[in-house]
């Protein structure tokens, strides 16, 4: 017999058990093979009340306890489980009945709460948390630093430039004197489910979206400031009329003096340059165009010309402001955006739904909440299993 069970049992019926002790008691009662020991403890309860006779019909206590051990909190309604045969003992008999019901109800509540906890844990397991500030910095010598795990402060020295992780989590380069020798090239890259902020040596601010990278010198020298990007990046370029800032992606170049713009250069789609402030000159080979704020340029591989259109710039840079903004966006593009941020794999079950979505979803939402918003439009159902999402027509 467990030495702990009798103690907890009496603590429970004396109403002196702590919440932790009540849980421990219910757990012990719930263990296989505990029935005999619990029956014995119940007998002690009856004897301690000095009953002249058993107030329960034959087998009633056993049936009630069996129900408790089976997870029910109800008595046998077909039997009068509290026969009051002598008025003087009425309250004592009622107390004995309440004792059995109390253990039944306590066990039922314990199991119900544990079941709720298990369901909540399972639901959490079947959900995916949003991405966050994650990036890898590759130094000029090939050494790699995982920025999300790095401590704030100085991370390294690149020539006369210090590499520093700021208190807000972003990365900055702090020049320490004149630069000599060949420029040292660093690369910052974000994985799926990652984004990161960077301050270049000239003070230019860069925000990288998921699955993106930027390569840049740790000190700008010469007549131009040159960087290369993949994926998506938002720039707020520090003004320097004597040293134009040039961003290269694929076969395209964007030249600015000081301005705000967004470059989207994922491999799955044609590159897009969107101007928010100032002006830029965009080129692809011999083809050149000047953009004004609110314009977006996409190079047409067939015509070898830039297609220029006016866009809502707030929609274009919503990603850096913590939002997915969909404007009649087809399902494939929606899932592509979500897969990058939540680091998920997407599979389709049955015919692929032909749907377009309009609306906004916070990037801080767990994936299940994002899907709930999308499902409210009707016509599609999402199922999360680990890092795989199944999409099917509703």
Protein backbone atom coordinates (compact mmCIF):
# COMPACT_ATOMS: atom_id res chain seq x y z
CA UNK A 1 0.00 0.00 0.00
CA UNK A 2 1.31 3.45 -0.88
CA UNK A 3 2.20 5.42 2.26
CA UNK A 4 1.28 8.63 0.50
CA UNK A 5 -2.29 7.71 -0.46
CA UNK A 6 -3.75 7.40 3.10
CA UNK A 7 -2.24 10.74 4.09
CA UNK A 8 -3.61 12.51 1.02
CA UNK A 9 -6.96 10.76 1.40
CA UNK A 10 -7.47 12.02 4.94
CA UNK A 11 -6.17 15.48 4.07
CA UNK A 12 -8.79 15.63 1.33
CA UNK A 13 -11.74 14.64 3.56
CA UNK A 14 -10.56 16.86 6.41
CA UNK A 15 -10.56 19.77 3.91
CA UNK A 16 -6.93 20.56 4.66
CA UNK A 17 -5.41 19.38 1.36
CA UNK A 18 -3.61 21.92 -0.78
CA UNK A 19 -4.50 22.12 -4.52
CA UNK A 20 -1.26 20.25 -5.25
CA UNK A 21 -2.17 17.52 -2.76
CA UNK A 22 -5.66 17.18 -4.28
CA UNK A 23 -4.12 16.71 -7.72
CA UNK A 24 -1.66 14.17 -6.35
CA UNK A 25 -4.51 12.24 -4.68
CA UNK A 26 -6.56 12.13 -7.87
CA UNK A 27 -3.52 10.97 -9.79
CA UNK A 28 -2.89 8.11 -7.34
CA UNK A 29 -6.57 7.07 -7.37
CA UNK A 30 -6.45 7.12 -11.17
CA UNK A 31 -3.59 4.60 -11.27
CA UNK A 32 -4.45 0.99 -12.26
CA UNK A 33 -4.82 -1.36 -9.28
CA UNK A 34 -5.70 1.38 -6.80
CA UNK A 35 -9.28 0.16 -6.29
CA UNK A 36 -8.62 -2.19 -3.34
CA UNK A 37 -6.64 0.38 -1.43
CA UNK A 38 -9.26 3.09 -2.02
CA UNK A 39 -12.07 0.73 -0.92
CA UNK A 40 -10.16 0.14 2.32
CA UNK A 41 -9.75 3.85 2.95
CA UNK A 42 -13.47 4.37 2.36
CA UNK A 43 -14.20 1.67 4.97
CA UNK A 44 -12.12 3.67 7.44
CA UNK A 45 -14.28 6.72 6.74
CA UNK A 46 -17.41 4.76 7.59
CA UNK A 47 -15.90 3.24 10.75
CA UNK A 48 -14.66 6.62 11.93
CA UNK A 49 -18.30 7.79 11.94
CA UNK A 50 -19.28 4.76 14.10
CA UNK A 51 -22.20 3.73 11.90
CA UNK A 52 -24.48 1.13 13.43
CA UNK A 53 -25.01 -0.23 9.95
CA UNK A 54 -23.82 0.47 6.44
CA UNK A 55 -25.92 3.39 5.13
CA UNK A 56 -25.42 2.20 1.54
CA UNK A 57 -27.30 -0.65 -0.14
CA UNK A 58 -25.22 -3.66 -1.04
CA UNK A 59 -22.69 -2.78 -3.71
CA UNK A 60 -23.64 0.90 -3.89
CA UNK A 61 -20.29 2.19 -2.68
CA UNK A 62 -18.42 -0.10 -5.05
CA UNK A 63 -20.53 0.99 -8.02
CA UNK A 64 -20.03 4.66 -7.17
CA UNK A 65 -16.30 4.23 -6.83
CA UNK A 66 -16.15 2.21 -10.04
CA UNK A 67 -17.87 5.09 -11.79
CA UNK A 68 -15.35 7.48 -10.29
CA UNK A 69 -12.48 5.32 -11.48
CA UNK A 70 -14.12 5.15 -14.91
CA UNK A 71 -14.21 8.94 -15.06
CA UNK A 72 -17.86 9.70 -14.16
CA UNK A 73 -19.12 12.08 -11.52
CA UNK A 74 -22.61 10.75 -11.01
CA UNK A 75 -24.28 8.29 -8.68
CA UNK A 76 -26.49 5.33 -9.51
CA UNK A 77 -29.86 6.97 -10.04
CA UNK A 78 -31.68 3.62 -9.88
CA UNK A 79 -30.78 3.05 -6.21
CA UNK A 80 -31.53 5.03 -3.10
CA UNK A 81 -27.89 5.44 -2.09
CA UNK A 82 -28.64 7.36 1.10
CA UNK A 83 -31.40 5.51 2.96
CA UNK A 84 -32.19 7.48 6.16
CA UNK A 85 -33.27 4.61 8.41
CA UNK A 86 -32.79 6.45 11.71
CA UNK A 87 -33.45 10.13 12.03
CA UNK A 88 -30.62 10.59 14.56
CA UNK A 89 -28.08 9.31 12.06
CA UNK A 90 -29.43 11.23 9.08
CA UNK A 91 -26.69 13.82 8.96
CA UNK A 92 -23.98 11.20 9.51
CA UNK A 93 -25.32 9.03 6.67
CA UNK A 94 -25.56 12.05 4.41
CA UNK A 95 -21.97 12.94 5.23
CA UNK A 96 -20.85 9.44 4.25
CA UNK A 97 -22.66 9.70 0.94
CA UNK A 98 -21.13 13.09 0.32
CA UNK A 99 -17.70 11.61 1.01
CA UNK A 100 -18.11 9.07 -1.80
CA UNK A 101 -19.57 11.67 -4.13
CA UNK A 102 -16.76 14.07 -3.28
CA UNK A 103 -14.07 11.61 -4.31
CA UNK A 104 -16.04 10.88 -7.48
CA UNK A 105 -16.47 14.54 -8.34
CA UNK A 106 -12.87 15.37 -7.47
CA UNK A 107 -11.58 12.62 -9.73
CA UNK A 108 -13.91 13.71 -12.50
CA UNK A 109 -12.70 17.33 -12.28
CA UNK A 110 -9.09 16.20 -12.24
CA UNK A 111 -9.55 14.08 -15.34
CA UNK A 112 -11.52 16.80 -17.08
CA UNK A 113 -8.77 19.36 -16.44
CA UNK A 114 -6.03 16.96 -17.53
CA UNK A 115 -8.00 16.23 -20.69
CA UNK A 116 -8.35 19.96 -21.38
CA UNK A 117 -4.62 20.42 -20.82
CA UNK A 118 -3.88 17.56 -23.22
CA UNK A 119 -6.19 19.05 -25.85
CA UNK A 120 -4.58 22.45 -25.46
CA UNK A 121 -1.12 20.94 -25.75
CA UNK A 122 -2.15 19.00 -28.85
CA UNK A 123 -3.66 22.14 -30.40
CA UNK A 124 -0.47 24.04 -29.71
CA UNK A 125 1.51 21.21 -31.29
CA UNK A 126 -0.64 21.50 -34.39
CA UNK A 127 0.07 25.22 -34.71
CA UNK A 128 3.04 27.18 -36.03
CA UNK A 129 4.43 30.31 -34.45
CA UNK A 130 5.25 33.33 -36.62
CA UNK A 131 8.74 34.15 -37.79
CA UNK A 132 10.97 36.69 -36.11
CA UNK A 133 14.35 38.43 -36.15
CA UNK A 134 16.66 35.74 -37.53
CA UNK A 135 19.70 36.17 -39.74
CA UNK A 136 23.20 34.85 -40.34
CA UNK A 137 26.12 37.22 -40.85
CA UNK A 138 29.01 35.94 -42.94
CA UNK A 139 32.24 37.87 -42.34
CA UNK A 140 34.98 38.48 -44.91
CA UNK A 141 36.97 35.47 -43.69
CA UNK A 142 33.95 33.14 -44.05
CA UNK A 143 33.13 33.01 -40.33
CA UNK A 144 29.39 32.92 -39.62
CA UNK A 145 27.48 34.52 -36.76
CA UNK A 146 23.86 33.67 -35.93
CA UNK A 147 22.59 37.13 -35.09
CA UNK A 148 19.44 36.07 -33.24
CA UNK A 149 21.59 34.21 -30.68
CA UNK A 150 24.41 36.77 -30.47
CA UNK A 151 24.70 39.06 -27.45
CA UNK A 152 24.33 42.82 -27.87
CA UNK A 153 27.56 44.71 -28.31
CA UNK A 154 30.61 44.33 -30.50
CA UNK A 155 30.59 41.11 -32.54
CA UNK A 156 33.82 41.59 -34.46
CA UNK A 157 36.21 43.87 -36.28
CA UNK A 158 36.37 44.18 -40.06
CA UNK A 159 39.38 46.31 -40.90
CA UNK A 160 38.82 49.66 -39.19
CA UNK A 161 35.07 49.03 -38.89
CA UNK A 162 33.44 47.52 -35.81
CA UNK A 163 30.49 45.16 -36.25
CA UNK A 164 27.98 45.86 -33.48
CA UNK A 165 24.64 44.36 -32.48
CA UNK A 166 22.53 47.22 -31.14
CA UNK A 167 20.15 47.13 -28.18
CA UNK A 168 17.15 47.04 -30.55
CA UNK A 169 18.51 43.83 -32.11
CA UNK A 170 19.64 45.34 -35.41
CA UNK A 171 23.18 45.16 -36.81
CA UNK A 172 25.34 48.22 -37.40
CA UNK A 173 28.80 49.02 -38.77
CA UNK A 174 30.75 51.72 -36.98
CA UNK A 175 33.73 53.14 -38.93
CA UNK A 176 36.82 53.72 -36.80
CA UNK A 177 39.17 55.57 -39.11
CA UNK A 178 40.49 55.77 -42.68
CA UNK A 179 40.15 52.64 -44.81
CA UNK A 180 43.10 51.14 -46.61
CA UNK A 181 43.47 48.05 -48.76
CA UNK A 182 40.81 46.08 -50.60
CA UNK A 183 37.24 46.38 -49.22
CA UNK A 184 36.06 43.58 -46.96
CA UNK A 185 32.73 42.08 -48.06
CA UNK A 186 30.11 40.89 -45.56
CA UNK A 187 26.82 39.12 -46.29
CA UNK A 188 23.67 39.04 -44.19
CA UNK A 189 21.09 36.39 -45.06
CA UNK A 190 17.70 35.60 -43.56
CA UNK A 191 16.14 32.10 -43.55
CA UNK A 192 12.50 31.23 -44.04
CA UNK A 193 10.71 32.60 -41.00
CA UNK A 194 13.28 35.34 -40.55
CA UNK A 195 13.76 39.07 -41.11
CA UNK A 196 16.42 41.50 -39.94
CA UNK A 197 17.46 45.16 -39.82
CA UNK A 198 20.86 46.44 -40.83
CA UNK A 199 22.65 49.78 -40.74
CA UNK A 200 25.39 50.02 -43.35
CA UNK A 201 28.66 51.91 -42.74
CA UNK A 202 27.29 55.06 -44.46
CA UNK A 203 24.18 55.11 -42.24
CA UNK A 204 21.83 53.57 -44.83
CA UNK A 205 19.08 51.51 -43.16
CA UNK A 206 18.10 48.17 -44.69
CA UNK A 207 15.30 45.78 -43.74
CA UNK A 208 15.58 42.23 -45.11
CA UNK A 209 12.49 40.10 -45.64
CA UNK A 210 12.44 36.29 -45.30
CA UNK A 211 14.71 34.21 -47.54
CA UNK A 212 16.74 37.25 -48.56
CA UNK A 213 20.35 38.40 -48.54
CA UNK A 214 22.49 41.47 -48.97
CA UNK A 215 26.24 41.65 -49.67
CA UNK A 216 28.11 44.89 -48.98
CA UNK A 217 31.56 46.30 -48.16
CA UNK A 218 32.32 47.07 -44.53
CA UNK A 219 33.49 50.50 -45.66
CA UNK A 220 32.42 52.43 -48.76
CA UNK A 221 35.32 53.77 -50.85
CA UNK A 222 35.66 55.08 -54.37
CA UNK A 223 32.99 56.89 -56.36
CA UNK A 224 29.96 54.66 -55.65
CA UNK A 225 28.37 52.67 -52.84
CA UNK A 226 27.60 49.19 -54.21
CA UNK A 227 25.52 46.39 -52.66
CA UNK A 228 23.89 43.23 -54.04
CA UNK A 229 20.58 41.74 -52.92
CA UNK A 230 18.42 38.65 -53.38
CA UNK A 231 14.89 38.18 -52.11
CA UNK A 232 13.34 41.39 -50.77
CA UNK A 233 14.87 44.42 -49.10
CA UNK A 234 13.63 47.88 -48.11
CA UNK A 235 16.16 50.73 -48.20
CA UNK A 236 16.34 54.16 -46.63
CA UNK A 237 19.52 55.43 -48.25
CA UNK A 238 21.71 58.01 -46.53
CA UNK A 239 22.18 61.02 -48.82
CA UNK A 240 25.58 61.52 -50.43
CA UNK A 241 25.50 63.37 -53.76
CA UNK A 242 29.18 62.67 -54.36
CA UNK A 243 28.78 58.89 -53.98
CA UNK A 244 25.65 57.36 -55.58
CA UNK A 245 24.19 54.27 -53.93
CA UNK A 246 23.78 51.34 -56.37
CA UNK A 247 21.82 48.15 -55.69
CA UNK A 248 22.31 45.21 -58.04
CA UNK A 249 19.93 42.26 -58.35
CA UNK A 250 20.05 39.83 -61.24
CA UNK A 251 20.81 41.85 -64.37
CA UNK A 252 19.25 45.03 -62.96
CA UNK A 253 20.74 48.01 -61.17
CA UNK A 254 19.04 50.72 -59.12
CA UNK A 255 20.99 53.96 -58.67
CA UNK A 256 20.04 56.56 -56.07
CA UNK A 257 21.52 59.49 -54.22
CA UNK A 258 19.28 59.32 -51.16
CA UNK A 259 15.78 57.89 -51.11
CA UNK A 260 13.36 55.22 -49.85
CA UNK A 261 12.54 52.22 -52.04
CA UNK A 262 11.73 48.52 -52.00
CA UNK A 263 13.30 45.83 -54.16
CA UNK A 264 11.62 42.46 -54.58
CA UNK A 265 13.92 40.00 -56.32
CA UNK A 266 12.79 36.48 -55.52
CA UNK A 267 13.56 33.88 -58.17
CA UNK A 268 9.92 32.80 -58.55
CA UNK A 269 8.85 36.15 -60.02
CA UNK A 270 10.22 39.04 -62.10
CA UNK A 271 12.13 41.60 -60.04
CA UNK A 272 10.19 44.67 -58.89
CA UNK A 273 11.47 48.07 -57.80
CA UNK A 274 9.02 50.34 -55.97
CA UNK A 275 9.85 53.94 -55.11
CA UNK A 276 8.44 55.59 -51.98
CA UNK A 277 10.43 58.79 -51.77
CA UNK A 278 12.93 60.72 -53.91
CA UNK A 279 13.91 59.35 -57.31
CA UNK A 280 15.83 56.39 -58.71
CA UNK A 281 17.32 55.39 -62.02
CA UNK A 282 16.75 51.74 -62.87
CA UNK A 283 18.59 49.94 -65.66
CA UNK A 284 18.82 46.55 -67.32
CA UNK A 285 21.50 46.50 -69.98
CA UNK A 286 20.88 49.47 -72.26
CA UNK A 287 17.31 49.97 -71.01
CA UNK A 288 16.97 52.76 -68.43
CA UNK A 289 14.06 54.41 -66.62
CA UNK A 290 13.60 57.12 -63.99
CA UNK A 291 10.97 56.41 -61.33
CA UNK A 292 9.01 58.94 -59.29
CA UNK A 293 7.35 58.20 -55.92
CA UNK A 294 4.44 55.76 -56.18
CA UNK A 295 5.79 54.00 -59.26
CA UNK A 296 6.85 50.38 -59.62
CA UNK A 297 9.05 49.01 -62.39
CA UNK A 298 9.09 45.42 -63.65
CA UNK A 299 11.40 44.40 -66.50
CA UNK A 300 9.56 42.65 -69.34
CA UNK A 301 11.81 39.89 -70.66
CA UNK A 302 9.86 39.71 -73.96
CA UNK A 303 9.82 43.40 -74.86
CA UNK A 304 13.15 44.11 -73.14
CA UNK A 305 11.47 47.18 -71.65
CA UNK A 306 10.40 48.23 -68.18
CA UNK A 307 6.69 48.11 -67.44
CA UNK A 308 5.89 51.05 -65.17
CA UNK A 309 2.73 51.30 -63.07
CA UNK A 310 1.43 53.32 -60.15
CA UNK A 311 0.93 51.34 -56.91
CA UNK A 312 -0.10 51.88 -53.30
CA UNK A 313 3.32 51.98 -51.68
CA UNK A 314 1.88 51.25 -48.22
CA UNK A 315 0.72 47.89 -49.53
CA UNK A 316 4.15 47.15 -51.00
CA UNK A 317 6.03 47.71 -47.73
CA UNK A 318 3.34 46.32 -45.42
CA UNK A 319 5.63 43.32 -44.78
CA UNK A 320 8.16 45.49 -42.91
CA UNK A 321 5.34 47.00 -40.84
CA UNK A 322 4.12 43.62 -39.58
CA UNK A 323 1.31 42.90 -42.05
CA UNK A 324 0.38 40.71 -44.97
CA UNK A 325 -1.80 42.82 -47.25
CA UNK A 326 -3.62 40.89 -49.96
CA UNK A 327 -5.41 42.71 -52.78
CA UNK A 328 -7.21 40.19 -54.96
CA UNK A 329 -4.16 37.94 -54.47
CA UNK A 330 -4.40 34.39 -55.82
CA UNK A 331 -4.09 31.40 -53.50
CA UNK A 332 -0.65 30.34 -54.79
CA UNK A 333 0.87 33.73 -54.01
CA UNK A 334 -0.80 33.85 -50.58
CA UNK A 335 0.63 30.44 -49.67
CA UNK A 336 4.05 31.44 -51.00
CA UNK A 337 4.07 34.49 -48.72
CA UNK A 338 2.94 32.48 -45.70
CA UNK A 339 5.39 29.64 -46.35
CA UNK A 340 8.32 32.07 -46.26
CA UNK A 341 7.25 33.67 -42.99
CA UNK A 342 6.07 30.57 -41.12
CA UNK A 343 8.68 28.21 -42.61
CA UNK A 344 6.11 25.65 -43.77
CA UNK A 345 5.71 23.26 -46.68
CA UNK A 346 2.45 23.45 -48.62
CA UNK A 347 0.69 20.54 -50.33
CA UNK A 348 -2.65 20.51 -52.13
CA UNK A 349 -5.25 17.78 -51.68
CA UNK A 350 -7.58 17.23 -54.61
CA UNK A 351 -8.26 19.98 -57.14
CA UNK A 352 -6.48 23.21 -56.25
CA UNK A 353 -9.04 25.87 -55.24
CA UNK A 354 -9.20 28.83 -57.61
CA UNK A 355 -9.50 31.68 -55.14
CA UNK A 356 -8.34 35.23 -54.64
CA UNK A 357 -8.03 36.98 -51.29
CA UNK A 358 -8.37 40.59 -50.23
CA UNK A 359 -7.63 41.74 -46.70
CA UNK A 360 -4.90 41.92 -44.09
CA UNK A 361 -3.33 39.42 -41.71
CA UNK A 362 -0.98 40.34 -38.88
CA UNK A 363 2.43 38.70 -39.18
CA UNK A 364 2.43 38.31 -35.38
CA UNK A 365 -0.46 35.82 -35.57
CA UNK A 366 0.10 32.12 -35.13
CA UNK A 367 -0.49 30.25 -38.38
CA UNK A 368 -3.84 28.81 -37.26
CA UNK A 369 -5.24 32.31 -36.72
CA UNK A 370 -4.01 33.43 -40.13
CA UNK A 371 -5.75 30.43 -41.69
CA UNK A 372 -8.94 31.12 -39.75
CA UNK A 373 -9.07 34.57 -41.31
CA UNK A 374 -8.51 33.14 -44.79
CA UNK A 375 -11.05 30.34 -44.26
CA UNK A 376 -13.69 32.92 -43.33
CA UNK A 377 -13.78 33.94 -46.98
CA UNK A 378 -15.10 30.45 -47.81
CA UNK A 379 -14.04 27.86 -50.34
CA UNK A 380 -10.83 26.61 -48.75
CA UNK A 381 -9.70 24.53 -45.76
CA UNK A 382 -6.24 24.32 -44.17
CA UNK A 383 -4.87 21.46 -42.06
CA UNK A 384 -1.65 21.85 -40.07
CA UNK A 385 0.47 18.79 -39.34
CA UNK A 386 3.84 19.79 -37.93
CA UNK A 387 5.46 21.99 -40.55
CA UNK A 388 3.27 20.71 -43.39
CA UNK A 389 0.06 22.44 -44.41
CA UNK A 390 -2.55 20.69 -46.53
CA UNK A 391 -4.81 22.91 -48.62
CA UNK A 392 -8.09 21.61 -49.99
CA UNK A 393 -11.31 22.87 -51.42
CA UNK A 394 -14.08 23.23 -48.85
